[in-house]
Amino acid sequence: MVRLFKSNNPLILLFLPLVGFSLLFSLRLLSLSVEKILLIIFLFGVVLSTAIFLNKGLNKTILFGKPIYLSALCITFFSCIDLSSISMYPIVLANLFLCFGFLNLIKIKRQIPCKGIIFNSSCFILLASVTYPPYLIFILLPWMSHSIIKSFNIREFLMPLLAILLFYIYGWSFFRLVNTELLLEYYSLIFNEGTEPFNYFHLFIFSTLCVGLLFSLIVLLKLNSSATNRFKKLSWIISLFLFFSLLTSAYNLYSNKPIHGLLTVVVPASILMPFLLIHSKKTLLTELFFSSFFIVTLFLLYLK
């Protein structure tokens, strides 16, 4: 399956629903209520959209060197492990906005004015944080990305502040018009729902994910030793993106929300994992590792 998504043929994306449904059917969909089935279908549609948009954006950069679809595979796989709770809805939707924000950031170039790019990125990140408040930490990324790629420019540096100001004004107007009880109920859903004890399944997922991320970072570090300056700067942005995601994931794990913790690290993990799968010298071993991860996860899900 991993080798299949290494192909540069976009028709491979037609297999993404198969990957997602193989995981979702462990939820015993036919025994669920119609409302819950519709919610899961909606969330699955958002996951597929996120996977396709992220992969399309990454394939336009120099990161992978050629069009591949491993990021779409990773984001579909990790996101569909558990979509059974309505409390997953804000994170899944916020991940879509976060993808747009990140894809705008990696468009920043040293010699080209980028006020619009930084402003758009900041707006998408703020939209993600309105949908899922712990993502507010990512508003630091536009400033950091600008500092990594370009020299200081006051107009570009002020763009995130302008986005924050506009969101504050529109948010204040929105709160004046909308019933606050609905908003309180929505945010209560985010912070109070979805708690569950950390069990053997979560331990397997997170330990395997950590191993994959560690080796992916090692591969990325090795690539930096002989890479172009542009590649090095983009890899720094990816590393910062992962760092903020891990902080958000740690908050969710501390709050006894392991699946929320997994969903919050899905996007950067899906960007990093392909580096290991493409550039590892032990290709067969890495493909076996990820294929076994998928099969064992599927097995454990159907045992639950």
mmCIF file of C-alpha atoms in Angstrom:
data_model
loop_
_atom_site.group_PDB
_atom_site.id
_atom_site.type_symbol
_atom_site.label_atom_id
_atom_site.label_comp_id
_atom_site.label_asym_id
_atom_site.label_seq_id
_atom_site.Cartn_x
_atom_site.Cartn_y
_atom_site.Cartn_z
ATOM 1 C CA MET A 1 0.000 0.000 0.000
ATOM 2 C CA VAL A 2 2.854 2.394 0.863
ATOM 3 C CA ARG A 3 4.553 1.643 -2.451
ATOM 4 C CA LEU A 4 1.278 2.328 -4.243
ATOM 5 C CA PHE A 5 1.084 5.895 -2.851
ATOM 6 C CA LYS A 6 4.702 6.567 -3.811
ATOM 7 C CA SER A 7 3.460 6.708 -7.390
ATOM 8 C CA ASN A 8 3.195 10.087 -9.121
ATOM 9 C CA ASN A 9 -0.168 9.148 -10.676
ATOM 10 C CA PRO A 10 -2.960 11.313 -9.156
ATOM 11 C CA LEU A 11 -5.485 8.515 -9.795
ATOM 12 C CA ILE A 12 -3.964 6.867 -6.707
ATOM 13 C CA LEU A 13 -6.061 9.310 -4.664
ATOM 14 C CA LEU A 14 -9.120 7.253 -5.623
ATOM 15 C CA PHE A 15 -7.880 4.635 -3.124
ATOM 16 C CA LEU A 16 -8.081 7.098 -0.197
ATOM 17 C CA PRO A 17 -11.786 6.402 0.541
ATOM 18 C CA LEU A 18 -10.955 2.687 0.689
ATOM 19 C CA VAL A 19 -8.274 3.354 3.337
ATOM 20 C CA GLY A 20 -10.659 5.534 5.353
ATOM 21 C CA PHE A 21 -13.664 3.219 5.154
ATOM 22 C CA SER A 22 -11.568 0.187 6.163
ATOM 23 C CA LEU A 23 -10.901 2.035 9.452
ATOM 24 C CA LEU A 24 -14.352 3.563 9.866
ATOM 25 C CA PHE A 25 -16.197 0.247 9.464
ATOM 26 C CA SER A 26 -14.671 -0.808 12.797
ATOM 27 C CA LEU A 27 -17.189 1.639 14.335
ATOM 28 C CA ARG A 28 -20.004 -0.736 13.260
ATOM 29 C CA LEU A 29 -21.690 2.016 11.285
ATOM 30 C CA LEU A 30 -24.917 0.098 10.666
ATOM 31 C CA SER A 31 -25.648 -0.021 14.400
ATOM 32 C CA LEU A 32 -25.315 3.756 14.803
ATOM 33 C CA SER A 33 -28.079 6.346 14.546
ATOM 34 C CA VAL A 34 -28.687 8.127 11.242
ATOM 35 C CA GLU A 35 -27.479 11.450 12.731
ATOM 36 C CA LYS A 36 -24.191 9.914 13.842
ATOM 37 C CA ILE A 37 -23.639 8.200 10.485
ATOM 38 C CA LEU A 38 -24.194 11.524 8.687
ATOM 39 C CA LEU A 39 -21.753 13.255 11.058
ATOM 40 C CA ILE A 40 -19.083 10.609 10.404
ATOM 41 C CA ILE A 41 -19.612 10.904 6.632
ATOM 42 C CA PHE A 42 -19.250 14.696 6.894
ATOM 43 C CA LEU A 43 -16.059 14.369 8.966
ATOM 44 C CA PHE A 44 -14.696 11.832 6.492
ATOM 45 C CA GLY A 45 -15.375 14.270 3.649
ATOM 46 C CA VAL A 46 -13.440 16.989 5.526
ATOM 47 C CA VAL A 47 -10.547 14.556 6.131
ATOM 48 C CA LEU A 48 -10.375 13.653 2.417
ATOM 49 C CA SER A 49 -10.473 17.351 1.460
ATOM 50 C CA THR A 50 -7.642 18.095 3.900
ATOM 51 C CA ALA A 51 -5.586 15.193 2.546
ATOM 52 C CA ILE A 52 -6.022 16.220 -1.096
ATOM 53 C CA PHE A 53 -5.407 19.962 -0.547
ATOM 54 C CA LEU A 54 -2.338 19.330 1.626
ATOM 55 C CA ASN A 55 -0.813 16.852 -0.798
ATOM 56 C CA LYS A 56 -1.522 19.069 -3.797
ATOM 57 C CA GLY A 57 0.166 22.012 -2.074
ATOM 58 C CA LEU A 58 3.218 19.998 -0.990
ATOM 59 C CA ASN A 59 3.697 18.589 -4.493
ATOM 60 C CA LYS A 60 4.125 22.155 -5.774
ATOM 61 C CA THR A 61 7.176 22.669 -3.517
ATOM 62 C CA ILE A 62 10.725 21.312 -3.666
ATOM 63 C CA LEU A 63 10.261 19.205 -0.530
ATOM 64 C CA PHE A 64 9.761 15.777 -2.069
ATOM 65 C CA GLY A 65 11.402 16.383 -5.446
ATOM 66 C CA LYS A 66 8.537 14.749 -7.347
ATOM 67 C CA PRO A 67 4.744 14.384 -7.037
ATOM 68 C CA ILE A 68 3.838 11.679 -4.508
ATOM 69 C CA TYR A 69 0.702 11.005 -2.460
ATOM 70 C CA LEU A 70 2.063 9.653 0.823
ATOM 71 C CA SER A 71 0.968 12.734 2.794
ATOM 72 C CA ALA A 72 -2.637 12.163 1.683
ATOM 73 C CA LEU A 73 -2.361 8.511 2.766
ATOM 74 C CA CYS A 74 -0.939 9.453 6.191
ATOM 75 C CA ILE A 75 -3.504 12.140 6.973
ATOM 76 C CA THR A 76 -6.404 9.875 5.946
ATOM 77 C CA PHE A 77 -5.054 6.962 7.973
ATOM 78 C CA PHE A 78 -4.342 8.880 11.197
ATOM 79 C CA SER A 79 -7.531 10.973 11.047
ATOM 80 C CA CYS A 80 -9.863 8.019 10.478
ATOM 81 C CA ILE A 81 -8.608 5.917 13.385
ATOM 82 C CA ASP A 82 -11.506 7.224 15.477
ATOM 83 C CA LEU A 83 -14.219 9.643 14.311
ATOM 84 C CA SER A 84 -16.908 8.253 16.609
ATOM 85 C CA SER A 85 -17.381 11.310 18.844
ATOM 86 C CA ILE A 86 -18.982 14.615 17.900
ATOM 87 C CA SER A 87 -16.139 16.271 19.865
ATOM 88 C CA MET A 88 -13.789 15.316 16.969
ATOM 89 C CA TYR A 89 -15.654 17.689 14.637
ATOM 90 C CA PRO A 90 -13.900 20.947 15.684
ATOM 91 C CA ILE A 91 -10.378 19.456 15.392
ATOM 92 C CA VAL A 92 -10.992 17.805 12.023
ATOM 93 C CA LEU A 93 -12.394 21.060 10.617
ATOM 94 C CA ALA A 94 -9.612 23.132 12.239
ATOM 95 C CA ASN A 95 -7.010 20.853 10.624
ATOM 96 C CA LEU A 96 -8.361 21.835 7.198
ATOM 97 C CA PHE A 97 -7.911 25.547 7.976
ATOM 98 C CA LEU A 98 -4.494 24.855 9.500
ATOM 99 C CA CYS A 99 -3.415 23.149 6.274
ATOM 100 C CA PHE A 100 -4.339 26.223 4.253
ATOM 101 C CA GLY A 101 -2.434 28.384 6.715
ATOM 102 C CA PHE A 102 0.696 26.233 6.478
ATOM 103 C CA LEU A 103 0.545 25.969 2.682
ATOM 104 C CA ASN A 104 0.478 29.767 2.475
ATOM 105 C CA LEU A 105 3.526 30.021 4.736
ATOM 106 C CA ILE A 106 5.679 27.779 2.548
ATOM 107 C CA LYS A 107 4.918 30.093 -0.396
ATOM 108 C CA ILE A 108 6.945 32.880 1.235
ATOM 109 C CA LYS A 109 10.045 33.678 -0.829
ATOM 110 C CA ARG A 110 12.948 35.931 -0.005
ATOM 111 C CA GLN A 111 12.874 38.232 -3.027
ATOM 112 C CA ILE A 112 9.097 38.517 -3.440
ATOM 113 C CA PRO A 113 6.758 40.772 -1.392
ATOM 114 C CA CYS A 114 4.528 38.541 0.712
ATOM 115 C CA LYS A 115 2.148 40.763 2.704
ATOM 116 C CA GLY A 116 -0.886 39.032 1.183
ATOM 117 C CA ILE A 117 0.523 35.546 1.790
ATOM 118 C CA ILE A 118 1.285 36.247 5.465
ATOM 119 C CA PHE A 119 -2.114 37.892 5.969
ATOM 120 C CA ASN A 120 -3.954 34.955 4.351
ATOM 121 C CA SER A 121 -1.972 32.461 6.397
ATOM 122 C CA SER A 122 -2.711 34.358 9.620
ATOM 123 C CA CYS A 123 -6.444 34.463 8.770
ATOM 124 C CA PHE A 124 -6.579 30.699 8.167
ATOM 125 C CA ILE A 125 -4.713 30.012 11.417
ATOM 126 C CA LEU A 126 -7.065 32.318 13.329
ATOM 127 C CA LEU A 127 -10.027 30.575 11.695
ATOM 128 C CA ALA A 128 -8.567 27.259 12.885
ATOM 129 C CA SER A 129 -8.143 28.668 16.413
ATOM 130 C CA VAL A 130 -11.738 29.960 16.492
ATOM 131 C CA THR A 131 -12.862 26.464 15.496
ATOM 132 C CA TYR A 132 -10.493 24.824 17.998
ATOM 133 C CA PRO A 133 -9.030 27.344 20.540
ATOM 134 C CA PRO A 134 -5.832 25.401 21.476
ATOM 135 C CA TYR A 135 -4.653 26.067 17.899
ATOM 136 C CA LEU A 136 -4.184 29.750 18.767
ATOM 137 C CA ILE A 137 -0.532 28.903 19.497
ATOM 138 C CA PHE A 138 0.027 28.524 15.731
ATOM 139 C CA ILE A 139 -0.417 32.279 15.221
ATOM 140 C CA LEU A 140 3.292 32.491 16.092
ATOM 141 C CA LEU A 141 4.154 30.567 12.914
ATOM 142 C CA PRO A 142 3.695 33.455 10.414
ATOM 143 C CA TRP A 143 6.151 35.634 12.348
ATOM 144 C CA MET A 144 8.650 32.800 12.763
ATOM 145 C CA SER A 145 8.382 31.716 9.133
ATOM 146 C CA HIS A 146 8.901 35.275 7.952
ATOM 147 C CA SER A 147 11.990 35.590 10.184
ATOM 148 C CA ILE A 148 13.429 32.331 8.824
ATOM 149 C CA ILE A 149 12.946 33.098 5.138
ATOM 150 C CA LYS A 150 13.182 36.877 4.830
ATOM 151 C CA SER A 151 14.889 39.861 6.382
ATOM 152 C CA PHE A 152 12.781 42.102 8.601
ATOM 153 C CA ASN A 153 10.063 44.099 6.844
ATOM 154 C CA ILE A 154 7.750 46.118 9.080
ATOM 155 C CA ARG A 155 4.725 45.940 6.744
ATOM 156 C CA GLU A 156 4.956 42.172 6.360
ATOM 157 C CA PHE A 157 5.672 41.748 10.068
ATOM 158 C CA LEU A 158 2.458 43.630 10.957
ATOM 159 C CA MET A 159 0.198 41.437 8.795
ATOM 160 C CA PRO A 160 -0.588 38.887 11.557
ATOM 161 C CA LEU A 161 -1.470 41.769 13.893
ATOM 162 C CA LEU A 162 -3.811 43.177 11.244
ATOM 163 C CA ALA A 163 -5.459 39.748 10.886
ATOM 164 C CA ILE A 164 -5.874 39.516 14.684
ATOM 165 C CA LEU A 165 -7.419 43.009 14.787
ATOM 166 C CA LEU A 166 -9.900 42.198 12.011
ATOM 167 C CA PHE A 167 -10.870 38.905 13.652
ATOM 168 C CA TYR A 168 -11.378 40.723 16.944
ATOM 169 C CA ILE A 169 -13.684 43.285 15.314
ATOM 170 C CA TYR A 170 -15.694 40.702 13.365
ATOM 171 C CA GLY A 171 -15.739 38.367 16.376
ATOM 172 C CA TRP A 172 -17.043 41.113 18.657
ATOM 173 C CA SER A 173 -19.797 41.921 16.119
ATOM 174 C CA PHE A 174 -20.635 38.237 15.750
ATOM 175 C CA PHE A 175 -20.903 37.682 19.505
ATOM 176 C CA ARG A 176 -23.262 40.657 19.753
ATOM 177 C CA LEU A 177 -25.635 39.096 17.221
ATOM 178 C CA VAL A 178 -25.439 35.386 18.094
ATOM 179 C CA ASN A 179 -26.939 33.626 21.093
ATOM 180 C CA THR A 180 -24.008 33.228 23.515
ATOM 181 C CA GLU A 181 -25.498 30.027 24.926
ATOM 182 C CA LEU A 182 -24.888 28.281 21.599
ATOM 183 C CA LEU A 183 -21.247 29.394 21.615
ATOM 184 C CA LEU A 184 -20.788 28.290 25.218
ATOM 185 C CA GLU A 185 -22.298 24.915 24.335
ATOM 186 C CA TYR A 186 -19.931 24.592 21.368
ATOM 187 C CA TYR A 187 -16.805 25.388 23.398
ATOM 188 C CA SER A 188 -18.038 23.203 26.242
ATOM 189 C CA LEU A 189 -18.162 20.358 23.723
ATOM 190 C CA ILE A 190 -14.483 20.969 22.881
ATOM 191 C CA PHE A 191 -13.150 21.173 26.426
ATOM 192 C CA ASN A 192 -15.454 18.794 28.315
ATOM 193 C CA GLU A 193 -16.272 15.987 25.858
ATOM 194 C CA GLY A 194 -14.088 13.204 24.492
ATOM 195 C CA THR A 195 -12.251 12.211 27.677
ATOM 196 C CA GLU A 196 -11.302 8.545 27.978
ATOM 197 C CA PRO A 197 -8.640 6.555 29.821
ATOM 198 C CA PHE A 198 -5.318 5.959 28.098
ATOM 199 C CA ASN A 199 -5.296 2.258 27.129
ATOM 200 C CA TYR A 200 -3.126 -0.274 25.257
ATOM 201 C CA PHE A 201 -4.495 0.860 21.888
ATOM 202 C CA HIS A 202 -3.491 4.483 22.472
ATOM 203 C CA LEU A 203 -0.090 3.344 23.780
ATOM 204 C CA PHE A 204 0.522 1.386 20.557
ATOM 205 C CA ILE A 205 -0.563 4.279 18.305
ATOM 206 C CA PHE A 206 1.490 6.952 20.063
ATOM 207 C CA SER A 207 4.614 4.838 20.576
ATOM 208 C CA THR A 208 4.661 3.776 16.912
ATOM 209 C CA LEU A 209 3.942 7.333 15.777
ATOM 210 C CA CYS A 210 6.779 8.688 17.930
ATOM 211 C CA VAL A 211 9.213 6.163 16.435
ATOM 212 C CA GLY A 212 8.130 7.126 12.908
ATOM 213 C CA LEU A 213 8.438 10.856 13.656
ATOM 214 C CA LEU A 214 11.863 10.431 15.262
ATOM 215 C CA PHE A 215 13.313 8.596 12.276
ATOM 216 C CA SER A 216 11.608 11.020 9.880
ATOM 217 C CA LEU A 217 13.284 13.950 11.651
ATOM 218 C CA ILE A 218 16.646 12.175 11.458
ATOM 219 C CA VAL A 219 16.204 11.684 7.704
ATOM 220 C CA LEU A 220 15.187 15.341 7.287
ATOM 221 C CA LEU A 221 18.272 16.422 9.253
ATOM 222 C CA LYS A 222 20.536 14.335 7.017
ATOM 223 C CA LEU A 223 18.924 15.798 3.901
ATOM 224 C CA ASN A 224 19.651 19.300 5.201
ATOM 225 C CA SER A 225 23.400 18.676 5.120
ATOM 226 C CA SER A 226 23.408 18.687 1.315
ATOM 227 C CA ALA A 227 20.171 20.549 0.526
ATOM 228 C CA THR A 228 19.529 23.954 -1.002
ATOM 229 C CA ASN A 229 19.019 26.978 1.216
ATOM 230 C CA ARG A 230 15.314 27.025 0.322
ATOM 231 C CA PHE A 231 14.873 23.395 1.434
ATOM 232 C CA LYS A 232 16.642 24.097 4.746
ATOM 233 C CA LYS A 233 14.341 27.020 5.505
ATOM 234 C CA LEU A 234 11.210 25.025 4.680
ATOM 235 C CA SER A 235 12.418 22.168 6.891
ATOM 236 C CA TRP A 236 12.788 24.643 9.777
ATOM 237 C CA ILE A 237 9.178 25.748 9.289
ATOM 238 C CA ILE A 238 8.016 22.116 9.266
ATOM 239 C CA SER A 239 9.955 21.443 12.481
ATOM 240 C CA LEU A 240 8.364 24.452 14.198
ATOM 241 C CA PHE A 241 4.954 23.312 12.961
ATOM 242 C CA LEU A 242 5.578 19.894 14.523
ATOM 243 C CA PHE A 243 6.795 21.464 17.777
ATOM 244 C CA PHE A 244 3.607 23.513 18.243
ATOM 245 C CA SER A 245 1.494 20.468 17.339
ATOM 246 C CA LEU A 246 3.277 18.366 19.954
ATOM 247 C CA LEU A 247 2.567 21.031 22.589
ATOM 248 C CA THR A 248 -1.129 20.951 21.668
ATOM 249 C CA SER A 249 -1.102 17.149 21.664
ATOM 250 C CA ALA A 250 0.563 17.090 25.110
ATOM 251 C CA TYR A 251 -2.213 19.368 26.427
ATOM 252 C CA ASN A 252 -4.845 16.912 25.147
ATOM 253 C CA LEU A 253 -3.039 13.915 26.619
ATOM 254 C CA TYR A 254 -2.840 15.743 29.959
ATOM 255 C CA SER A 255 -6.613 16.318 29.680
ATOM 256 C CA ASN A 256 -7.192 12.573 29.099
ATOM 257 C CA LYS A 257 -8.136 13.032 25.435
ATOM 258 C CA PRO A 258 -5.781 10.675 23.562
ATOM 259 C CA ILE A 259 -7.642 10.710 20.231
ATOM 260 C CA HIS A 260 -7.769 14.515 20.332
ATOM 261 C CA GLY A 261 -4.031 14.391 20.963
ATOM 262 C CA LEU A 262 -3.574 12.230 17.888
ATOM 263 C CA LEU A 263 -5.711 14.478 15.670
ATOM 264 C CA THR A 264 -3.771 17.592 16.673
ATOM 265 C CA VAL A 265 -0.480 16.110 15.451
ATOM 266 C CA VAL A 266 -1.891 14.587 12.253
ATOM 267 C CA VAL A 267 -0.993 17.394 9.822
ATOM 268 C CA PRO A 268 2.736 17.831 10.598
ATOM 269 C CA ALA A 269 3.145 14.062 10.978
ATOM 270 C CA SER A 270 1.698 13.594 7.487
ATOM 271 C CA ILE A 271 4.211 16.118 6.120
ATOM 272 C CA LEU A 272 7.207 14.512 7.846
ATOM 273 C CA MET A 273 6.526 10.784 7.385
ATOM 274 C CA PRO A 274 7.045 10.764 3.585
ATOM 275 C CA PHE A 275 10.680 11.858 4.043
ATOM 276 C CA LEU A 276 11.385 8.578 5.829
ATOM 277 C CA LEU A 277 9.459 6.528 3.271
ATOM 278 C CA ILE A 278 11.163 8.171 0.278
ATOM 279 C CA HIS A 279 14.739 8.681 1.445
ATOM 280 C CA SER A 280 15.386 5.815 3.831
ATOM 281 C CA LYS A 281 18.161 3.515 2.622
ATOM 282 C CA LYS A 282 16.280 0.552 4.095
ATOM 283 C CA THR A 283 13.222 0.927 1.869
ATOM 284 C CA LEU A 284 11.812 -2.548 2.445
ATOM 285 C CA LEU A 285 12.110 -2.204 6.228
ATOM 286 C CA THR A 286 10.336 1.168 6.359
ATOM 287 C CA GLU A 287 7.558 -0.028 4.058
ATOM 288 C CA LEU A 288 7.077 -3.109 6.244
ATOM 289 C CA PHE A 289 7.018 -0.902 9.345
ATOM 290 C CA PHE A 290 4.226 1.330 8.029
ATOM 291 C CA SER A 291 2.255 -1.513 6.435
ATOM 292 C CA SER A 292 2.427 -3.473 9.704
ATOM 293 C CA PHE A 293 1.340 -0.343 11.577
ATOM 294 C CA PHE A 294 -1.756 -0.099 9.380
ATOM 295 C CA ILE A 295 -2.622 -3.804 9.655
ATOM 296 C CA VAL A 296 -2.141 -3.995 13.447
ATOM 297 C CA THR A 297 -4.137 -0.752 13.938
ATOM 298 C CA LEU A 298 -6.953 -2.173 11.827
ATOM 299 C CA PHE A 299 -6.860 -5.427 13.808
ATOM 300 C CA LEU A 300 -6.967 -3.622 17.174
ATOM 301 C CA LEU A 301 -9.814 -1.383 16.030
ATOM 302 C CA TYR A 302 -11.979 -4.359 15.092
ATOM 303 C CA LEU A 303 -11.186 -5.999 18.446
ATOM 304 C CA LYS A 304 -12.404 -2.953 20.412
#
